[in-house]
Amino acid sequence: MLLNIYKLKYFYFIVLAFYLIKCIAYNYDDSSYDDEYYDEDGNIILNAVAYADSEYNEIYSAMVNDFNEYAQNNNLKIKIKINVYTNANNKNFEFFATSIESLLIKRLNKYDIYYFDNGYTQKYGPYLLDLKEYLSEDHINMYNKEIVEKSCTYNDKIVGLPFNLAYTVLYSNKILLEKYNKTIPTTWDELIETSKYILEQENNPDLIGYNGLFDESENGICSIYEFIYSFRDSLDSDFPDIRSNNTIKALTYMKKLKDEISSDEVFKSDFAFSMYSLQQNLTVFTKFYSLTYSALDIIPYYMSPLPGYKEGISGSIIAGYNIGIDGNIPLKKLYASLTAFKFLSSKELQRKYFLIENILSGISSFYDDEEICKKVNCEVIKNLQPISRPSSEYYQFTDYVTKIENYVYKFLYGNQTAESVLEQIDYLTKIHYVSINGEKQDSSTKLAKTFFILVIFLSCLMAGLLLLLKSEKYKPYFSYLPTSSWIISILGLIVVVSNCYTTLGPVTSTKCHLYVILLIFGYTLNLIPILHQYIVDLPVEHKIFKWIREHKIYFFLLFILFDCILVSLFSIKIYNVDIIMISEGKNFETCKLRNNSSLFVLMIVLLSYMSVIFFMLIVSYVEWGRQTLVYDIQGFVIAIYSDAFTVFLLFILNFISFKNYLLQYVIRNVFTLIPVITSFIFIYGYRVYMPHRKEKEDENIIQDLKKESNSLTESKNSSVHNSTGNVILKLQNYHNQSKLSNSSINSGNFRSNNSMNDSKNSKT
């Protein structure tokens, strides 16, 4: 047997030695390239992917071939292989875009370099390389800063640079403007006035004043978005708030254009009709995308920026493609990818294809280039006021576009008011949450302020209760616990109630975790002083209970330490923020358990808490018969049951899907406040009321206390002599004895101490 084992070890040694020799030989042999990243010639292979309409089918391949030739001439040992999807069908493009997103999310690194539609920057951004960390400022600053910020940036990361651009512009009919001595309009009012005049003079039913391009494709959302952008207050103003007067005015003018110089049919017409109308000279004014040199030469139209509500204010959608690098790219390929990226985004390559193929570039200096400006109206390009296409992190792009268009078109082509459709768009585009700082005093803001004031009031009320502990009038009624224990217990309630603050404002992972952490520490601080006093009064003699009675501070610290250990488990981030998308309603975010491990951690927290509750209820059962403690015990039991029931419900809330963010807010806060208010009333509140009872009842209490003192002493002595008996039987026996020993007591309600007796006797 031993011989066989040694033979097996020897065999493994030979295999391992052979493997090491092979690895060493591989590392020292430049001709060996078995690595998956290299080809037979030793070139590191970079995989690129792109999508192209038929117009740009060959451009990607041509640029890649230029780089491969450059790399070969300079012995860079890098080669790009590109996969170009060429079907221009929108549905197929959506499939392509979704597939790319899936590859990036799964971090499969199927492709190293991505040419992607700049409308998907927010979708792809989290998974692309931050170019600011790898490219020089000079290289990035070649590109128009505004375009980079609006179409290439995600969360302050530059995740791409423009490969090509297209802008929406206004085409004005040269023949008709010159015929009637009219100028290119710079405001929407001028466009309406000029169109109405020419239409009236021409008296041609086939002549169109303005096409609009408000169709059901992506062009429609672009037209809507840039039209609203043209109604901002000043050149430096941000995009108008969706429910602002500016946006309402924009929609009103949109409908005015349709009704006065166009029609529903024309406004709904698609991309092809707009191109046809330019070629056939069918419109006075047309909104369309920047055209190639050859197309501009054959149509009788001026190209200019789109008008705005005010002169000097405009808006132009940025369309086109960016180039980016996979954020999960292997280190072996990172340097090669950056080298290729610099070439593909270089000024030399961009200029070459700008002049050959009319690919508008994002490099600012080109529009001061004399040779380029002979082929394109550089002044128009420089005066455009670009705005990125709308996008959403929460919806698929097509779904998002369709939803917004449908809402706007209910106003534009239907009978709904601008205010109502903008409200629906606001619900769609925003993540709603409860805040006391809401811009509008709506129901959510009022609700938040109500709870906020209630929490502050309860916190102040409970903190104020601490002052009564020093009052001679109230001091005897708080004698069940030492003053320090009352302070800790009330502080625990204040910590629990402060949980309500975490439900205000945007939902974050930190707030989700803080909510549970505050519950853990709050309930510990609230209950442990009571638990300790329970153990002090417990007539069971055991070395553990004896140690607890003699080491109160250490007992408290052990629970705090245990809580810290529980909280340390939260370092694995048990919660994610999940977005709840509500059709025809208000979207909101909620805390969601990440996985089964998160559930396990939460179960540990719940079970540890319930074990303490269970023990306290057992002791409450034992102490129940003591007449002078009956109100103390009853109050504690009510509070304990309330705590346990509410904590269990809060645990269940993790598995309930709410469809209304206000309902979620109310339920979470109500479940937080109920045990706090219950504990405050039944443990603390009634003690404030007791001094106002009749003097006769107080005298009865004194007599009861004397009897209880004797009874307690006898029962404790009895417990010492029977300490070796069965614990459960002793607990049951004590419960029965306490009831029997107090059978003659007719009244009384809570425990006092010798100081209270002395106080009462001195008065008599």
PDB file of C-alpha atoms in Angstrom, residues 559-703:
ATOM      1  CA  PHE A 559     -24.870  42.805  24.200  1.00  0.00           C
ATOM      2  CA  ILE A 560     -23.372  45.875  22.528  1.00  0.00           C
ATOM      3  CA  LEU A 561     -20.427  43.747  21.397  1.00  0.00           C
ATOM      4  CA  PHE A 562     -22.795  41.126  20.015  1.00  0.00           C
ATOM      5  CA  ASP A 563     -24.672  43.876  18.135  1.00  0.00           C
ATOM      6  CA  CYS A 564     -21.386  45.105  16.685  1.00  0.00           C
ATOM      7  CA  ILE A 565     -20.667  41.578  15.449  1.00  0.00           C
ATOM      8  CA  LEU A 566     -24.115  41.431  13.845  1.00  0.00           C
ATOM      9  CA  VAL A 567     -23.594  44.822  12.230  1.00  0.00           C
ATOM     10  CA  SER A 568     -20.196  43.702  10.907  1.00  0.00           C
ATOM     11  CA  LEU A 569     -22.071  41.108   8.858  1.00  0.00           C
ATOM     12  CA  PHE A 570     -23.618  44.039   6.994  1.00  0.00           C
ATOM     13  CA  SER A 571     -20.228  44.680   5.404  1.00  0.00           C
ATOM     14  CA  ILE A 572     -21.296  42.192   2.733  1.00  0.00           C
ATOM     15  CA  LYS A 573     -24.009  44.711   1.774  1.00  0.00           C
ATOM     16  CA  ILE A 574     -27.173  42.729   2.323  1.00  0.00           C
ATOM     17  CA  TYR A 575     -29.332  45.326   0.573  1.00  0.00           C
ATOM     18  CA  ASN A 576     -29.467  46.653  -2.964  1.00  0.00           C
ATOM     19  CA  VAL A 577     -31.575  49.542  -4.160  1.00  0.00           C
ATOM     20  CA  ASP A 578     -34.255  48.208  -6.488  1.00  0.00           C
ATOM     21  CA  ILE A 579     -36.314  50.359  -8.836  1.00  0.00           C
ATOM     22  CA  ILE A 580     -40.054  49.759  -8.900  1.00  0.00           C
ATOM     23  CA  MET A 581     -41.421  50.770 -12.297  1.00  0.00           C
ATOM     24  CA  ILE A 582     -45.120  51.604 -12.172  1.00  0.00           C
ATOM     25  CA  SER A 583     -47.047  51.727 -15.422  1.00  0.00           C
ATOM     26  CA  GLU A 584     -49.117  54.916 -15.520  1.00  0.00           C
ATOM     27  CA  GLY A 585     -47.879  55.734 -12.027  1.00  0.00           C
ATOM     28  CA  LYS A 586     -44.963  57.049  -9.992  1.00  0.00           C
ATOM     29  CA  ASN A 587     -41.716  55.099 -10.103  1.00  0.00           C
ATOM     30  CA  PHE A 588     -39.775  54.742  -6.879  1.00  0.00           C
ATOM     31  CA  GLU A 589     -36.899  52.890  -5.267  1.00  0.00           C
ATOM     32  CA  THR A 590     -36.926  50.406  -2.432  1.00  0.00           C
ATOM     33  CA  CYS A 591     -34.504  48.351  -0.352  1.00  0.00           C
ATOM     34  CA  LYS A 592     -34.208  44.783  -1.583  1.00  0.00           C
ATOM     35  CA  LEU A 593     -32.304  41.832  -0.144  1.00  0.00           C
ATOM     36  CA  ARG A 594     -29.458  40.944  -2.483  1.00  0.00           C
ATOM     37  CA  ASN A 595     -29.479  37.161  -2.200  1.00  0.00           C
ATOM     38  CA  ASN A 596     -29.923  34.175   0.116  1.00  0.00           C
ATOM     39  CA  SER A 597     -26.820  35.146   2.088  1.00  0.00           C
ATOM     40  CA  SER A 598     -28.452  38.477   2.867  1.00  0.00           C
ATOM     41  CA  LEU A 599     -31.583  36.683   4.019  1.00  0.00           C
ATOM     42  CA  PHE A 600     -29.471  34.434   6.243  1.00  0.00           C
ATOM     43  CA  VAL A 601     -27.853  37.454   7.938  1.00  0.00           C
ATOM     44  CA  LEU A 602     -31.246  39.019   8.533  1.00  0.00           C
ATOM     45  CA  MET A 603     -32.540  35.736   9.944  1.00  0.00           C
ATOM     46  CA  ILE A 604     -29.660  35.685  12.433  1.00  0.00           C
ATOM     47  CA  VAL A 605     -30.582  39.198  13.553  1.00  0.00           C
ATOM     48  CA  LEU A 606     -34.249  38.251  13.911  1.00  0.00           C
ATOM     49  CA  LEU A 607     -33.589  35.002  15.804  1.00  0.00           C
ATOM     50  CA  SER A 608     -31.156  36.649  18.219  1.00  0.00           C
ATOM     51  CA  TYR A 609     -33.696  39.348  18.966  1.00  0.00           C
ATOM     52  CA  MET A 610     -36.555  36.868  19.372  1.00  0.00           C
ATOM     53  CA  SER A 611     -34.499  34.719  21.750  1.00  0.00           C
ATOM     54  CA  VAL A 612     -34.098  37.700  24.080  1.00  0.00           C
ATOM     55  CA  ILE A 613     -37.816  38.439  23.802  1.00  0.00           C
ATOM     56  CA  PHE A 614     -38.668  34.808  24.564  1.00  0.00           C
ATOM     57  CA  PHE A 615     -36.516  34.809  27.691  1.00  0.00           C
ATOM     58  CA  MET A 616     -38.071  38.066  28.894  1.00  0.00           C
ATOM     59  CA  LEU A 617     -41.560  36.652  28.440  1.00  0.00           C
ATOM     60  CA  ILE A 618     -40.637  33.570  30.489  1.00  0.00           C
ATOM     61  CA  VAL A 619     -39.381  35.754  33.317  1.00  0.00           C
ATOM     62  CA  SER A 620     -42.493  37.905  33.021  1.00  0.00           C
ATOM     63  CA  TYR A 621     -44.561  34.784  33.540  1.00  0.00           C
ATOM     64  CA  VAL A 622     -42.591  33.982  36.680  1.00  0.00           C
ATOM     65  CA  GLU A 623     -42.981  37.491  38.079  1.00  0.00           C
ATOM     66  CA  TRP A 624     -46.622  37.895  37.065  1.00  0.00           C
ATOM     67  CA  GLY A 625     -48.054  36.834  40.425  1.00  0.00           C
ATOM     68  CA  ARG A 626     -46.278  39.495  42.441  1.00  0.00           C
ATOM     69  CA  GLN A 627     -49.021  41.970  43.120  1.00  0.00           C
ATOM     70  CA  THR A 628     -46.720  44.914  43.749  1.00  0.00           C
ATOM     71  CA  LEU A 629     -45.044  44.292  40.401  1.00  0.00           C
ATOM     72  CA  VAL A 630     -48.156  43.495  38.440  1.00  0.00           C
ATOM     73  CA  TYR A 631     -48.401  46.862  36.665  1.00  0.00           C
ATOM     74  CA  ASP A 632     -44.669  46.861  35.991  1.00  0.00           C
ATOM     75  CA  ILE A 633     -44.816  43.366  34.516  1.00  0.00           C
ATOM     76  CA  GLN A 634     -48.033  43.992  32.598  1.00  0.00           C
ATOM     77  CA  GLY A 635     -46.587  47.152  31.076  1.00  0.00           C
ATOM     78  CA  PHE A 636     -43.388  45.381  30.128  1.00  0.00           C
ATOM     79  CA  VAL A 637     -45.241  42.424  28.618  1.00  0.00           C
ATOM     80  CA  ILE A 638     -47.445  44.676  26.492  1.00  0.00           C
ATOM     81  CA  ALA A 639     -44.368  46.556  25.270  1.00  0.00           C
ATOM     82  CA  ILE A 640     -42.430  43.344  24.622  1.00  0.00           C
ATOM     83  CA  TYR A 641     -45.259  41.788  22.620  1.00  0.00           C
ATOM     84  CA  SER A 642     -45.608  45.020  20.651  1.00  0.00           C
ATOM     85  CA  ASP A 643     -41.872  45.066  19.918  1.00  0.00           C
ATOM     86  CA  ALA A 644     -41.781  41.421  18.854  1.00  0.00           C
ATOM     87  CA  PHE A 645     -44.854  41.680  16.649  1.00  0.00           C
ATOM     88  CA  THR A 646     -43.626  44.847  14.959  1.00  0.00           C
ATOM     89  CA  VAL A 647     -40.086  43.584  14.374  1.00  0.00           C
ATOM     90  CA  PHE A 648     -41.530  40.453  12.792  1.00  0.00           C
ATOM     91  CA  LEU A 649     -43.717  42.603  10.527  1.00  0.00           C
ATOM     92  CA  LEU A 650     -40.714  44.733   9.557  1.00  0.00           C
ATOM     93  CA  PHE A 651     -38.942  41.518   8.598  1.00  0.00           C
ATOM     94  CA  ILE A 652     -41.924  40.439   6.488  1.00  0.00           C
ATOM     95  CA  LEU A 653     -41.870  43.816   4.695  1.00  0.00           C
ATOM     96  CA  ASN A 654     -38.665  42.701   2.972  1.00  0.00           C
ATOM     97  CA  PHE A 655     -40.764  40.293   0.910  1.00  0.00           C
ATOM     98  CA  ILE A 656     -43.727  42.553   0.112  1.00  0.00           C
ATOM     99  CA  SER A 657     -43.757  44.444  -3.194  1.00  0.00           C
ATOM    100  CA  PHE A 658     -45.375  47.826  -2.843  1.00  0.00           C
ATOM    101  CA  LYS A 659     -46.861  49.637  -5.820  1.00  0.00           C
ATOM    102  CA  ASN A 660     -47.081  53.033  -4.159  1.00  0.00           C
ATOM    103  CA  TYR A 661     -44.125  54.829  -2.611  1.00  0.00           C
ATOM    104  CA  LEU A 662     -46.318  56.773  -0.164  1.00  0.00           C
ATOM    105  CA  LEU A 663     -47.892  53.569   1.134  1.00  0.00           C
ATOM    106  CA  GLN A 664     -44.446  52.047   1.595  1.00  0.00           C
ATOM    107  CA  TYR A 665     -43.288  55.151   3.478  1.00  0.00           C
ATOM    108  CA  VAL A 666     -46.327  55.214   5.768  1.00  0.00           C
ATOM    109  CA  ILE A 667     -46.217  51.498   6.633  1.00  0.00           C
ATOM    110  CA  ARG A 668     -42.489  51.478   7.414  1.00  0.00           C
ATOM    111  CA  ASN A 669     -42.803  54.505   9.669  1.00  0.00           C
ATOM    112  CA  VAL A 670     -45.996  53.356  11.371  1.00  0.00           C
ATOM    113  CA  PHE A 671     -44.378  50.007  12.163  1.00  0.00           C
ATOM    114  CA  THR A 672     -41.415  51.901  13.600  1.00  0.00           C
ATOM    115  CA  LEU A 673     -43.527  54.247  15.725  1.00  0.00           C
ATOM    116  CA  ILE A 674     -46.085  51.759  17.099  1.00  0.00           C
ATOM    117  CA  PRO A 675     -43.696  49.895  19.450  1.00  0.00           C
ATOM    118  CA  VAL A 676     -42.056  53.149  20.510  1.00  0.00           C
ATOM    119  CA  ILE A 677     -45.360  54.763  21.443  1.00  0.00           C
ATOM    120  CA  THR A 678     -46.595  51.551  23.086  1.00  0.00           C
ATOM    121  CA  SER A 679     -43.449  51.209  25.188  1.00  0.00           C
ATOM    122  CA  PHE A 680     -43.538  54.849  26.142  1.00  0.00           C
ATOM    123  CA  ILE A 681     -47.150  54.685  27.327  1.00  0.00           C
ATOM    124  CA  PHE A 682     -47.077  51.368  29.187  1.00  0.00           C
ATOM    125  CA  ILE A 683     -43.563  51.531  30.643  1.00  0.00           C
ATOM    126  CA  TYR A 684     -42.988  55.233  31.210  1.00  0.00           C
ATOM    127  CA  GLY A 685     -46.127  57.244  30.620  1.00  0.00           C
ATOM    128  CA  TYR A 686     -48.311  55.729  33.325  1.00  0.00           C
ATOM    129  CA  ARG A 687     -45.611  56.366  35.948  1.00  0.00           C
ATOM    130  CA  VAL A 688     -46.013  60.073  35.302  1.00  0.00           C
ATOM    131  CA  TYR A 689     -49.735  59.715  35.938  1.00  0.00           C
ATOM    132  CA  MET A 690     -49.446  57.704  39.161  1.00  0.00           C
ATOM    133  CA  PRO A 691     -48.477  60.547  41.552  1.00  0.00           C
ATOM    134  CA  HIS A 692     -51.796  62.224  40.798  1.00  0.00           C
ATOM    135  CA  ARG A 693     -53.819  59.355  42.237  1.00  0.00           C
ATOM    136  CA  LYS A 694     -55.475  59.680  45.609  1.00  0.00           C
ATOM    137  CA  GLU A 695     -53.412  59.630  48.793  1.00  0.00           C
ATOM    138  CA  LYS A 696     -55.449  56.722  50.130  1.00  0.00           C
ATOM    139  CA  GLU A 697     -54.380  54.558  47.227  1.00  0.00           C
ATOM    140  CA  ASP A 698     -50.763  55.475  47.913  1.00  0.00           C
ATOM    141  CA  GLU A 699     -51.115  54.326  51.541  1.00  0.00           C
ATOM    142  CA  ASN A 700     -52.448  50.992  50.300  1.00  0.00           C
ATOM    143  CA  ILE A 701     -49.410  50.713  48.058  1.00  0.00           C
ATOM    144  CA  ILE A 702     -47.100  51.161  51.049  1.00  0.00           C
ATOM    145  CA  GLN A 703     -48.779  48.322  52.934  1.00  0.00           C
TER     146      GLN A 703
END
